Amino acid sequence: MLKYVARRILQMIPVFFGVTIVLFILRAPGVLPGDPIEMLTGDRVISETTYNQLVSKHGLDQPLTTQYVTYMKNLARGDLGQSYKKNRSVTEIFVEKYPYTARLALAAILIEVVIGIGVGIISAVKRYSFWDVAGTLSTSILVSLPVFWLGMLMQILFGVYFKKWGLPYLPISGMGNPPDLAHLILPAITLASVSTAYVARIMRSQMIDVSQQDYIRTAEAKGLSGGAVVRRHSLKNALIPVVTFIGIDLGAMLAGAILTETVFNWPGIGYEIYLAIIARDWPIVTGGVVIVVIAYMFINLLVDISYAFLDPRIRYGGEAA
Amino acid sequence: MSNRFRSTIAIVLAIALVASLAALGGCTNSEDNTEGTTGDTEGAVKGGTLSQFIVEPFAITPTLAYESEGIYIVSALFDSLVEYDPITSEIGPAAAESWSANEDASVWTFKIRQGAKFHNGTEVKAGDFKYAWERMLDPEMASEISYHLLSVKGATEMLDGAATELEGVKALDDYTLEVTLVEPYPDFELVVGHPCLGPLPKDAVEADPKFDENLVGNGPFKMAEPWAHDQYVKVVRNDDYYGDEPNVDGIEFKIFKDAETAFLEFEAGNLDFTEIPAGRLGDVTAKYGASPDGYTGNPDEQVLTGPELGIYYANINNTKPPFDNVKVREAICLAINRQAISDALFDGSRKPADSVSPAGILGYEPGMWPESRYDVAAAKDALEAAGYPGGEGFPTIKLLFNSGSYHDQVWQLVQADLKTIGINSELESVEWAVYKDKLKKKEFDIARYGWVYDYPIMENALYALFYSTSADNQSYYASAEYDAQVKKARNTLDLQERLAGMRDAEKILGKDMPVAPIMFYSHFDLTSSRVNNFRYSPMNIPDYSHCWIAE
């Protein structure tokens, strides 16, 4: 197992170099249109002198290979460089914002796990009952709703109208100062909405699938109660695809959630990276992508490891994984 | 000299104001007050925190701030030598008590107010201005707004790294600042009113590597805590302020990514000043009431749509055939239905542009560009005179703009207008980076362009946008006659003569039509029902000192 983990971590190294090299190639003149220094001033044109000062301040007059080597050297010291546009260190930006993104992502994943899996199990166990139909119908609707629309709808209802009607209402933007749970509710529900519906549907079909397997029939024949069969046998076996999905989803959320962040004014990294791409603020783009790629790979690794616990037939570290 | 100056400015501005207000159908009392007007402060109460929507600024330090968001905060934290009146844009004393110029307006002497303090308790002295201005010109800072000081002797040398001191600025003693200019510049007293030209306390700047996010200024408000990026900037009343003490306890600048979200917060009662979402002016005005002068927000008079000092225009590539033909440019200028654009996108609140100088600016006169109007028949005639009867033989041209905002809709309308006179065009809707690239490389026929005035003087746009060697001249218009006229007017001492000279320069533009003016910007903003006497100037600077909050 340890050997497997070590191997997977070593595999990240070429991926890391691959990603950073591709990102640096994007900076080369002529690959993508747009000059990051020209982006700095709105409609106004900067003078030749200021332009040259900014170019040399950000090291853009160096050959791309030199820039890459300098970047790697600094990265080894934990320095992701200086944003062109923001006058701030990129490390500082991500150290500040990543916890906000993680906070929102974990809250959303929690909703996905509890509600998604819960609804899936109920639907599967009480197949074709009222609850199954209600669950299937509501997940169908949820999957087809645009995230930003759902978010704004909830803001208007729970923030604006509930307040007007004198009911307990929810804050509709920001994280709160200091950050609190109330501010987390609406953005987390919005971010989790579509995935929760998917989780419920995957869970339901997997449970139904598993319940037709021989080993479930064996367990029932042994005289185990219905609840025990679900808990000990079908649930565990049905979980693998669900865990895979949630893992991928968590990875995606840790890359930021542009729509949810925009609607709820959440200070996460998704919008930050998006703005940086528009402004050609390469240090933020590169730093953000490096962090996101590493986070994604680690979560994938965790998902793979979790398989071994869910299904003892899966072994790592042997000759054939 | 400056007093005579100021009273003349005051009178002309008062006339212009009354005229423009009459045109708006409103009425107000305009008082001739060199100390600056305060608005109607009867019944003012102390207390409360004003909250305002901004997007994340690039910078909030006077050394670097260039967008309106940053300048809001700078203007709350800093006082420059002089300040603009929030309604008339007339200047009055601020950090300087008085000032004067030598006989050709090339050397200016500012008397700094004694006893005025920075937020850290140290007294504001003449040397603090010199330090702040040198910091703006320091190549290390690479400030994009160093152009504010280019008229000062030695500024270019500092920017080039040839000098480490700003030669033209001397602190004769603690309270006397002498500024020597490159050439006579009688409007310089209006330049130093820019909020970013305030003083900086050298010791505090050097002691704090994060000074630019936790500023120490000399204005009516001071920072409550360092800038919380993407969340808020909080400032509180400076009780040690020399001027009128603000009524509100503080201002919270709430940072949003999206104006729609901010508007929902406004409706939930959590914001006092925000933007009106596009296309909502009608129902928002019905609900919250229009401000009579378009600049002052009061309960039930909350919608602000007063004209700003800024212009939106079609930037024509003057170096590229067939646009090097003045008759072609004239045809384009006449073909655009400006009112229809304003009606479709801004409920008619933006005024069609009849020149590049907005109506609120000192020296404005209607009709300086006779051809900046909508006249299809005349446009067709002009196109025929250019050798393209009915558009025959005219190439298909490209209309370049950055996608997003309202630009797509504006240019669809322009495209249809051009089609009417026989010019076929394609829309080139590109992202911001590509738009900037194409402008720089002159790869465009006609492009969207906008300009917001730095100072309330005609010259600010006339020089920057059309002087042949100016970096901001993106239409690449070059006329020796025009250059000479602008330069002559710029150096003219007498105010009336100078304004007449500027108008003559503008009339040369009106004859050559290097660009097609479309519309003047105007406010599209909203105050909450608890805010009184909130004045938002034509230069987009709010007056935080005289507003108050009544619950």
Short mmCIF file of C-alpha atoms in Angstrom, two decimals, chain B residues 35 65 153 277 281 297 317 326 445 538:
data_model
loop_
_atom_site.label_atom_id
_atom_site.label_comp_id
_atom_site.label_asym_id
_atom_site.label_seq_id
_atom_site.Cartn_x
_atom_site.Cartn_y
_atom_site.Cartn_z
CA GLU B 35 -15.34 77.18 0.44
CA ALA B 65 -5.20 54.07 -7.92
CA LYS B 153 9.53 70.26 -14.20
CA PRO B 277 -28.64 46.96 -13.13
CA LEU B 281 -33.93 52.28 -14.73
CA GLY B 297 -29.60 61.35 -3.24
CA ASN B 317 -8.59 54.64 -37.64
CA VAL B 326 -12.89 63.32 -44.14
CA ASP B 445 -11.37 50.19 -38.77
CA PRO B 538 -19.99 64.54 -12.28
#
